Amino acid sequence: MRLRDLLSSEEAHAPADPCLLRLLGLPGGERDLDRPVLGTVTIDLPDPGRFVSPGDLVLSGLAWHHKDAGTERADAFVRVLVEAGAVALGAGEAQFGHVLDDLVEACARYGLPLLAVGVEVPFTSVTEYVARGRTEERIGGLAALVDRHRRFSTERQAGAGAEALLELLLAELDLHAHILSPTGRQIAGARPPLPEKTASALAGRFLAAERAGERAPHRTVARGTAFSLFPVRSGAGAGAGAGEGERAPGASLTDWLIAVEADTADWNGERIDLLGRLARLVAVERGGRDTDRTMRRRAAERLLALAGSAAAVEGGQALFEEEEAAAARLTAGAGREAGEGGPQGPLRWQAVSARLDAPGGPGFPVAASVRDLLEEILLHPRCLGPDAGARLAVTAAGDGAEAVAFVLVDADALLTPDAVVRVAGGSLPRGLRAGERLAFGVSDAVGGAAELRHALAQARNARQVTAPSEPVAACGPDDLAAHVMALLPLIPAEVRREFSRRLLAPLTDYDRRYRSDLVPTLRSFLEHDGSWARCGEALHLHVNSLRYRISRIEALTGRNLSRLEDKMDFAAALHMG
């Protein structure tokens, strides 16, 4: 109910509603008539503050006032009402026969709308009128929501999607909002879209708050604008009807969000609930999109199975050609067939391996979460451009913490590890807990099923050589050939640990027994390329002292640090230790 609904007028007055009031003062002009009235309270105390709530219409018979008391009492009364958030004052005329001038002046001074309640109008009638209007408003709001849902369902069947949903449910609220993916990709919303850095920052704030268990909506500020972030829950790892507490570990990393350009701190519960309903409807729309991807996910499963079968080249080639033809029709339009050259060259395939590791070990998180997360990353325009959805197929793999994607690309516009880490590294690190890390491997482009197995192995090997200290890291084929040390992660962990322990054990035992520094000396000697002078300077040692330490290292291990092979063995052992 708005303030204007309470005013006596030829249009609004009805015999059943004799409680409509008379306007005395409107300091803010016509816009004050649109103030929402959330309730009424009747007050005849000189200090009414503790009884008034924001949005209340205050009704007073003015028993606290004296006609000759001066302006101070009226001034103090009105000031307290404004500080408490009252929407207007309804002053009864029964006490003095009219509303006193000092009260009119005080309301004008503090910007509080003033209504006169005639002698014939009981306060209870005003209270009942407001209560009845609020009930009708709630019923009307529910009917409108049902109607919006119906219209949305109709629009979605026509292909309108999330954009139409936002327009339908936010237009009348006079709000700007954006639906964002966990990487900050704008799926729908206000135009112009948010700057990429702002969207990524909002997604990062959202992920951090969700993983920390904070209650939504999450309030934040970006570029001087207040935002409130509402979660659009993904279905990854949760069955139908599963509650938040039952969701799979890591599932929130794949949630979308609605970023509303407003601070919800002063919103009432109904308004927040409306945005929550919007989020649930967007989740339904997202579920429809996921259903649309089902065929592509099944194709990825088949390609993954073929990559593991050396005898399935013929079937793999047929599947390759089928996927290429479908993607070419969707992305390039008429006139370009699968494998045919064009402005951007022939179509090729790349494999991507992604893994989300956590201290909990295998089984975290569920496979669907990693698959959906890899999809969201690859759908970002920075990775594959605006039409990526038709050119990628993603499936879960391995022990449930890995996902694999097969991506159709132009020969001169390949997916790069740098693009993947720029997208994933913007917001996702804020959603990772201590010890969790995301690693990606990207293969070279290949042209047929016979090379699929090699591409997948290459992507997985590249993923294994990512820096373990980085929470989000990506590598490609070039990283496999960048340095021999990059190949060490490809050796089983048990083999690496045993090699390091056996070679360095004599030195670590000696250091522990005599409190010496043979291992740090060896490390520095190799880091300075075997230069006696530079190593001695770095360790603050005389060259003769350094030579003594190196001779002890050689004697204890039986190795010769003037030989290249022994230097490489020591460097590998230190790197793996």
mmCIF file of N, CA, C and O in Angstrom, residues 260-320:
data_model
loop_
_atom_site.group_PDB
_atom_site.id
_atom_site.type_symbol
_atom_site.label_atom_id
_atom_site.label_comp_id
_atom_site.label_asym_id
_atom_site.label_seq_id
_atom_site.Cartn_x
_atom_site.Cartn_y
_atom_site.Cartn_z
ATOM 1 N N VAL A 260 22.632 -7.954 -7.779
ATOM 2 C CA VAL A 260 21.661 -6.858 -7.820
ATOM 3 C C VAL A 260 22.354 -5.567 -7.401
ATOM 4 O O VAL A 260 23.038 -5.525 -6.375
ATOM 5 N N GLU A 261 22.193 -4.531 -8.190
ATOM 6 C CA GLU A 261 22.829 -3.250 -7.891
ATOM 7 C C GLU A 261 22.007 -2.514 -6.839
ATOM 8 O O GLU A 261 21.290 -1.555 -7.120
ATOM 9 N N ALA A 262 22.112 -3.008 -5.598
ATOM 10 C CA ALA A 262 21.386 -2.408 -4.472
ATOM 11 C C ALA A 262 21.949 -2.992 -3.187
ATOM 12 O O ALA A 262 22.503 -4.091 -3.183
ATOM 13 N N ASP A 263 21.788 -2.247 -2.106
ATOM 14 C CA ASP A 263 22.161 -2.735 -0.778
ATOM 15 C C ASP A 263 20.884 -3.217 -0.096
ATOM 16 O O ASP A 263 19.972 -2.436 0.162
ATOM 17 N N THR A 264 20.816 -4.519 0.196
ATOM 18 C CA THR A 264 19.599 -5.092 0.755
ATOM 19 C C THR A 264 19.498 -4.910 2.272
ATOM 20 O O THR A 264 18.593 -5.467 2.893
ATOM 21 N N ALA A 265 20.401 -4.141 2.867
ATOM 22 C CA ALA A 265 20.385 -3.981 4.329
ATOM 23 C C ALA A 265 19.055 -3.428 4.827
ATOM 24 O O ALA A 265 18.592 -3.792 5.913
ATOM 25 N N ASP A 266 18.431 -2.540 4.043
ATOM 26 C CA ASP A 266 17.169 -1.937 4.486
ATOM 27 C C ASP A 266 15.956 -2.536 3.777
ATOM 28 O O ASP A 266 14.872 -1.973 3.817
ATOM 29 N N TRP A 267 16.134 -3.685 3.110
ATOM 30 C CA TRP A 267 14.997 -4.345 2.461
ATOM 31 C C TRP A 267 14.170 -5.097 3.489
ATOM 32 O O TRP A 267 14.702 -5.640 4.466
ATOM 33 N N ASN A 268 12.859 -5.174 3.257
ATOM 34 C CA ASN A 268 12.034 -6.009 4.123
ATOM 35 C C ASN A 268 12.105 -7.468 3.656
ATOM 36 O O ASN A 268 12.633 -7.785 2.589
ATOM 37 N N GLY A 269 11.554 -8.349 4.491
ATOM 38 C CA GLY A 269 11.652 -9.776 4.201
ATOM 39 C C GLY A 269 10.978 -10.181 2.909
ATOM 40 O O GLY A 269 11.461 -11.071 2.198
ATOM 41 N N GLU A 270 9.852 -9.536 2.580
ATOM 42 C CA GLU A 270 9.135 -9.909 1.364
ATOM 43 C C GLU A 270 9.949 -9.593 0.111
ATOM 44 O O GLU A 270 9.954 -10.357 -0.849
ATOM 45 N N ARG A 271 10.622 -8.458 0.140
ATOM 46 C CA ARG A 271 11.400 -8.060 -1.037
ATOM 47 C C ARG A 271 12.587 -9.013 -1.237
ATOM 48 O O ARG A 271 12.884 -9.419 -2.357
ATOM 49 N N ILE A 272 13.242 -9.380 -0.143
ATOM 50 C CA ILE A 272 14.350 -10.332 -0.245
ATOM 51 C C ILE A 272 13.836 -11.691 -0.707
ATOM 52 O O ILE A 272 14.459 -12.371 -1.538
ATOM 53 N N ASP A 273 12.679 -12.099 -0.189
ATOM 54 C CA ASP A 273 12.111 -13.383 -0.592
ATOM 55 C C ASP A 273 11.787 -13.399 -2.075
ATOM 56 O O ASP A 273 11.946 -14.437 -2.747
ATOM 57 N N LEU A 274 11.338 -12.248 -2.613
ATOM 58 C CA LEU A 274 11.040 -12.186 -4.043
ATOM 59 C C LEU A 274 12.287 -12.455 -4.869
ATOM 60 O O LEU A 274 12.248 -13.183 -5.869
ATOM 61 N N LEU A 275 13.426 -11.880 -4.448
ATOM 62 C CA LEU A 275 14.670 -12.139 -5.179
ATOM 63 C C LEU A 275 15.102 -13.596 -5.011
ATOM 64 O O LEU A 275 15.686 -14.197 -5.922
ATOM 65 N N GLY A 276 14.823 -14.172 -3.824
ATOM 66 C CA GLY A 276 15.110 -15.589 -3.638
ATOM 67 C C GLY A 276 14.289 -16.448 -4.581
ATOM 68 O O GLY A 276 14.788 -17.438 -5.132
ATOM 69 N N ARG A 277 13.031 -16.073 -4.790
ATOM 70 C CA ARG A 277 12.187 -16.805 -5.734
ATOM 71 C C ARG A 277 12.722 -16.658 -7.152
ATOM 72 O O ARG A 277 12.715 -17.607 -7.941
ATOM 73 N N LEU A 278 13.171 -15.457 -7.475
ATOM 74 C CA LEU A 278 13.775 -15.238 -8.794
ATOM 75 C C LEU A 278 14.969 -16.166 -8.990
ATOM 76 O O LEU A 278 15.122 -16.786 -10.038
ATOM 77 N N ALA A 279 15.811 -16.279 -7.951
ATOM 78 C CA ALA A 279 16.986 -17.147 -8.053
ATOM 79 C C ALA A 279 16.575 -18.588 -8.306
ATOM 80 O O ALA A 279 17.208 -19.311 -9.091
ATOM 81 N N ARG A 280 15.495 -19.034 -7.654
ATOM 82 C CA ARG A 280 15.049 -20.407 -7.858
ATOM 83 C C ARG A 280 14.513 -20.615 -9.269
ATOM 84 O O ARG A 280 14.704 -21.682 -9.868
ATOM 85 N N LEU A 281 13.841 -19.598 -9.819
ATOM 86 C CA LEU A 281 13.352 -19.714 -11.188
ATOM 87 C C LEU A 281 14.511 -19.720 -12.184
ATOM 88 O O LEU A 281 14.480 -20.430 -13.191
ATOM 89 N N VAL A 282 15.539 -18.912 -11.911
ATOM 90 C CA VAL A 282 16.727 -18.941 -12.773
ATOM 91 C C VAL A 282 17.391 -20.320 -12.708
ATOM 92 O O VAL A 282 17.899 -20.825 -13.712
ATOM 93 N N ALA A 283 17.381 -20.935 -11.514
ATOM 94 C CA ALA A 283 17.945 -22.279 -11.388
ATOM 95 C C ALA A 283 17.182 -23.267 -12.266
ATOM 96 O O ALA A 283 17.779 -24.174 -12.863
ATOM 97 N N VAL A 284 15.857 -23.095 -12.362
ATOM 98 C CA VAL A 284 15.065 -23.951 -13.243
ATOM 99 C C VAL A 284 15.484 -23.739 -14.690
ATOM 100 O O VAL A 284 15.652 -24.689 -15.468
ATOM 101 N N GLU A 285 15.680 -22.461 -15.057
ATOM 102 C CA GLU A 285 16.116 -22.153 -16.430
ATOM 103 C C GLU A 285 17.490 -22.751 -16.704
ATOM 104 O O GLU A 285 17.744 -23.287 -17.775
ATOM 105 N N ARG A 286 18.372 -22.681 -15.692
ATOM 106 C CA ARG A 286 19.702 -23.262 -15.865
ATOM 107 C C ARG A 286 19.604 -24.776 -16.030
ATOM 108 O O ARG A 286 20.330 -25.368 -16.824
ATOM 109 N N GLY A 287 18.707 -25.396 -15.264
ATOM 110 C CA GLY A 287 18.511 -26.836 -15.410
ATOM 111 C C GLY A 287 18.103 -27.203 -16.822
ATOM 112 O O GLY A 287 18.518 -28.243 -17.353
ATOM 113 N N GLY A 288 17.300 -26.327 -17.452
ATOM 114 C CA GLY A 288 16.943 -26.569 -18.852
ATOM 115 C C GLY A 288 18.146 -26.504 -19.769
ATOM 116 O O GLY A 288 18.276 -27.295 -20.704
ATOM 117 N N ARG A 289 19.049 -25.551 -19.496
ATOM 118 C CA ARG A 289 20.259 -25.460 -20.301
ATOM 119 C C ARG A 289 21.118 -26.713 -20.126
ATOM 120 O O ARG A 289 21.697 -27.225 -21.078
ATOM 121 N N ASP A 290 21.221 -27.197 -18.883
ATOM 122 C CA ASP A 290 22.002 -28.402 -18.637
ATOM 123 C C ASP A 290 21.415 -29.595 -19.376
ATOM 124 O O ASP A 290 22.138 -30.456 -19.880
ATOM 125 N N THR A 291 20.063 -29.643 -19.436
ATOM 126 C CA THR A 291 19.426 -30.723 -20.184
ATOM 127 C C THR A 291 19.796 -30.642 -21.650
ATOM 128 O O THR A 291 20.033 -31.670 -22.316
ATOM 129 N N ASP A 292 19.879 -29.414 -22.176
ATOM 130 C CA ASP A 292 20.268 -29.230 -23.575
ATOM 131 C C ASP A 292 21.680 -29.744 -23.834
ATOM 132 O O ASP A 292 22.023 -30.089 -24.967
ATOM 133 N N ARG A 293 22.526 -29.774 -22.789
ATOM 134 C CA ARG A 293 23.905 -30.231 -22.975
ATOM 135 C C ARG A 293 24.064 -31.743 -22.810
ATOM 136 O O ARG A 293 25.164 -32.268 -22.955
ATOM 137 N N THR A 294 22.989 -32.415 -22.473
ATOM 138 C CA THR A 294 23.093 -33.844 -22.179
ATOM 139 C C THR A 294 23.694 -34.621 -23.335
ATOM 140 O O THR A 294 24.564 -35.493 -23.138
ATOM 141 N N MET A 295 23.257 -34.332 -24.555
ATOM 142 C CA MET A 295 23.779 -35.070 -25.715
ATOM 143 C C MET A 295 25.271 -34.831 -25.891
ATOM 144 O O MET A 295 26.022 -35.759 -26.218
ATOM 145 N N ARG A 296 25.722 -33.609 -25.644
ATOM 146 C CA ARG A 296 27.141 -33.318 -25.811
ATOM 147 C C ARG A 296 27.953 -34.003 -24.714
ATOM 148 O O ARG A 296 29.081 -34.446 -24.949
ATOM 149 N N ARG A 297 27.398 -34.079 -23.515
ATOM 150 C CA ARG A 297 28.099 -34.785 -22.448
ATOM 151 C C ARG A 297 28.203 -36.276 -22.770
ATOM 152 O O ARG A 297 29.225 -36.916 -22.495
ATOM 153 N N ARG A 298 27.153 -36.835 -23.357
ATOM 154 C CA ARG A 298 27.208 -38.250 -23.749
ATOM 155 C C ARG A 298 28.238 -38.466 -24.851
ATOM 156 O O ARG A 298 28.935 -39.488 -24.862
ATOM 157 N N ALA A 299 28.324 -37.502 -25.770
ATOM 158 C CA ALA A 299 29.344 -37.610 -26.820
ATOM 159 C C ALA A 299 30.736 -37.591 -26.209
ATOM 160 O O ALA A 299 31.631 -38.334 -26.647
ATOM 161 N N ALA A 300 30.938 -36.740 -25.186
ATOM 162 C CA ALA A 300 32.241 -36.690 -24.519
ATOM 163 C C ALA A 300 32.555 -38.024 -23.837
ATOM 164 O O ALA A 300 33.704 -38.483 -23.850
ATOM 165 N N GLU A 301 31.558 -38.645 -23.244
ATOM 166 C CA GLU A 301 31.772 -39.961 -22.627
ATOM 167 C C GLU A 301 32.225 -40.983 -23.659
ATOM 168 O O GLU A 301 33.134 -41.788 -23.401
ATOM 169 N N ARG A 302 31.600 -40.949 -24.825
ATOM 170 C CA ARG A 302 31.977 -41.891 -25.893
ATOM 171 C C ARG A 302 33.385 -41.609 -26.391
ATOM 172 O O ARG A 302 34.180 -42.523 -26.612
ATOM 173 N N LEU A 303 33.712 -40.324 -26.558
ATOM 174 C CA LEU A 303 35.067 -39.979 -27.005
ATOM 175 C C LEU A 303 36.104 -40.404 -25.972
ATOM 176 O O LEU A 303 37.189 -40.888 -26.317
ATOM 177 N N LEU A 304 35.788 -40.224 -24.689
ATOM 178 C CA LEU A 304 36.712 -40.633 -23.630
ATOM 179 C C LEU A 304 36.916 -42.146 -23.653
ATOM 180 O O LEU A 304 38.045 -42.634 -23.503
ATOM 181 N N ALA A 305 35.838 -42.882 -23.850
ATOM 182 C CA ALA A 305 35.963 -44.340 -23.923
ATOM 183 C C ALA A 305 36.798 -44.762 -25.129
ATOM 184 O O ALA A 305 37.629 -45.675 -25.044
ATOM 185 N N LEU A 306 36.605 -44.101 -26.251
ATOM 186 C CA LEU A 306 37.380 -44.422 -27.457
ATOM 187 C C LEU A 306 38.849 -44.099 -27.262
ATOM 188 O O LEU A 306 39.726 -44.804 -27.767
ATOM 189 N N ALA A 307 39.124 -42.999 -26.510
ATOM 190 C CA ALA A 307 40.523 -42.632 -26.272
ATOM 191 C C ALA A 307 41.236 -43.690 -25.447
ATOM 192 O O ALA A 307 42.458 -43.829 -25.517
ATOM 193 N N GLY A 308 40.488 -44.455 -24.668
ATOM 194 C CA GLY A 308 41.102 -45.503 -23.870
ATOM 195 C C GLY A 308 41.164 -46.835 -24.571
ATOM 196 O O GLY A 308 41.640 -47.823 -24.012
ATOM 197 N N SER A 309 40.698 -46.885 -25.827
ATOM 198 C CA SER A 309 40.684 -48.137 -26.581
ATOM 199 C C SER A 309 41.512 -47.983 -27.841
ATOM 200 O O SER A 309 41.155 -47.238 -28.745
ATOM 201 N N ALA A 310 42.604 -48.698 -27.901
ATOM 202 C CA ALA A 310 43.483 -48.604 -29.077
ATOM 203 C C ALA A 310 42.850 -49.197 -30.310
ATOM 204 O O ALA A 310 43.269 -48.911 -31.435
ATOM 205 N N ALA A 311 41.805 -50.033 -30.153
ATOM 206 C CA ALA A 311 41.221 -50.734 -31.293
ATOM 207 C C ALA A 311 39.982 -50.030 -31.852
ATOM 208 O O ALA A 311 39.311 -50.588 -32.708
ATOM 209 N N ALA A 312 39.668 -48.850 -31.347
ATOM 210 C CA ALA A 312 38.411 -48.205 -31.729
ATOM 211 C C ALA A 312 38.602 -46.999 -32.626
ATOM 212 O O ALA A 312 37.813 -46.078 -32.599
ATOM 213 N N VAL A 313 39.657 -46.995 -33.430
ATOM 214 C CA VAL A 313 39.943 -45.834 -34.262
ATOM 215 C C VAL A 313 38.843 -45.577 -35.278
ATOM 216 O O VAL A 313 38.413 -44.441 -35.497
ATOM 217 N N GLU A 314 38.324 -46.640 -35.881
ATOM 218 C CA GLU A 314 37.308 -46.448 -36.910
ATOM 219 C C GLU A 314 36.041 -45.826 -36.324
ATOM 220 O O GLU A 314 35.499 -44.859 -36.850
ATOM 221 N N GLY A 315 35.551 -46.372 -35.205
ATOM 222 C CA GLY A 315 34.376 -45.797 -34.557
ATOM 223 C C GLY A 315 34.647 -44.392 -34.071
ATOM 224 O O GLY A 315 33.790 -43.528 -34.114
ATOM 225 N N GLY A 316 35.862 -44.144 -33.587
ATOM 226 C CA GLY A 316 36.227 -42.818 -33.121
ATOM 227 C C GLY A 316 36.205 -41.795 -34.238
ATOM 228 O O GLY A 316 35.750 -40.674 -34.062
ATOM 229 N N GLN A 317 36.680 -42.196 -35.423
ATOM 230 C CA GLN A 317 36.690 -41.269 -36.550
ATOM 231 C C GLN A 317 35.272 -40.886 -36.953
ATOM 232 O O GLN A 317 34.991 -39.729 -37.244
ATOM 233 N N ALA A 318 34.362 -41.858 -36.928
ATOM 234 C CA ALA A 318 32.973 -41.557 -37.270
ATOM 235 C C ALA A 318 32.367 -40.584 -36.272
ATOM 236 O O ALA A 318 31.646 -39.650 -36.637
ATOM 237 N N LEU A 319 32.654 -40.781 -35.000
ATOM 238 C CA LEU A 319 32.141 -39.882 -33.970
ATOM 239 C C LEU A 319 32.752 -38.491 -34.102
ATOM 240 O O LEU A 319 32.065 -37.479 -33.954
ATOM 241 N N PHE A 320 34.054 -38.431 -34.400
ATOM 242 C CA PHE A 320 34.708 -37.142 -34.644
ATOM 243 C C PHE A 320 33.977 -36.385 -35.741
ATOM 244 O O PHE A 320 33.642 -35.205 -35.607
#
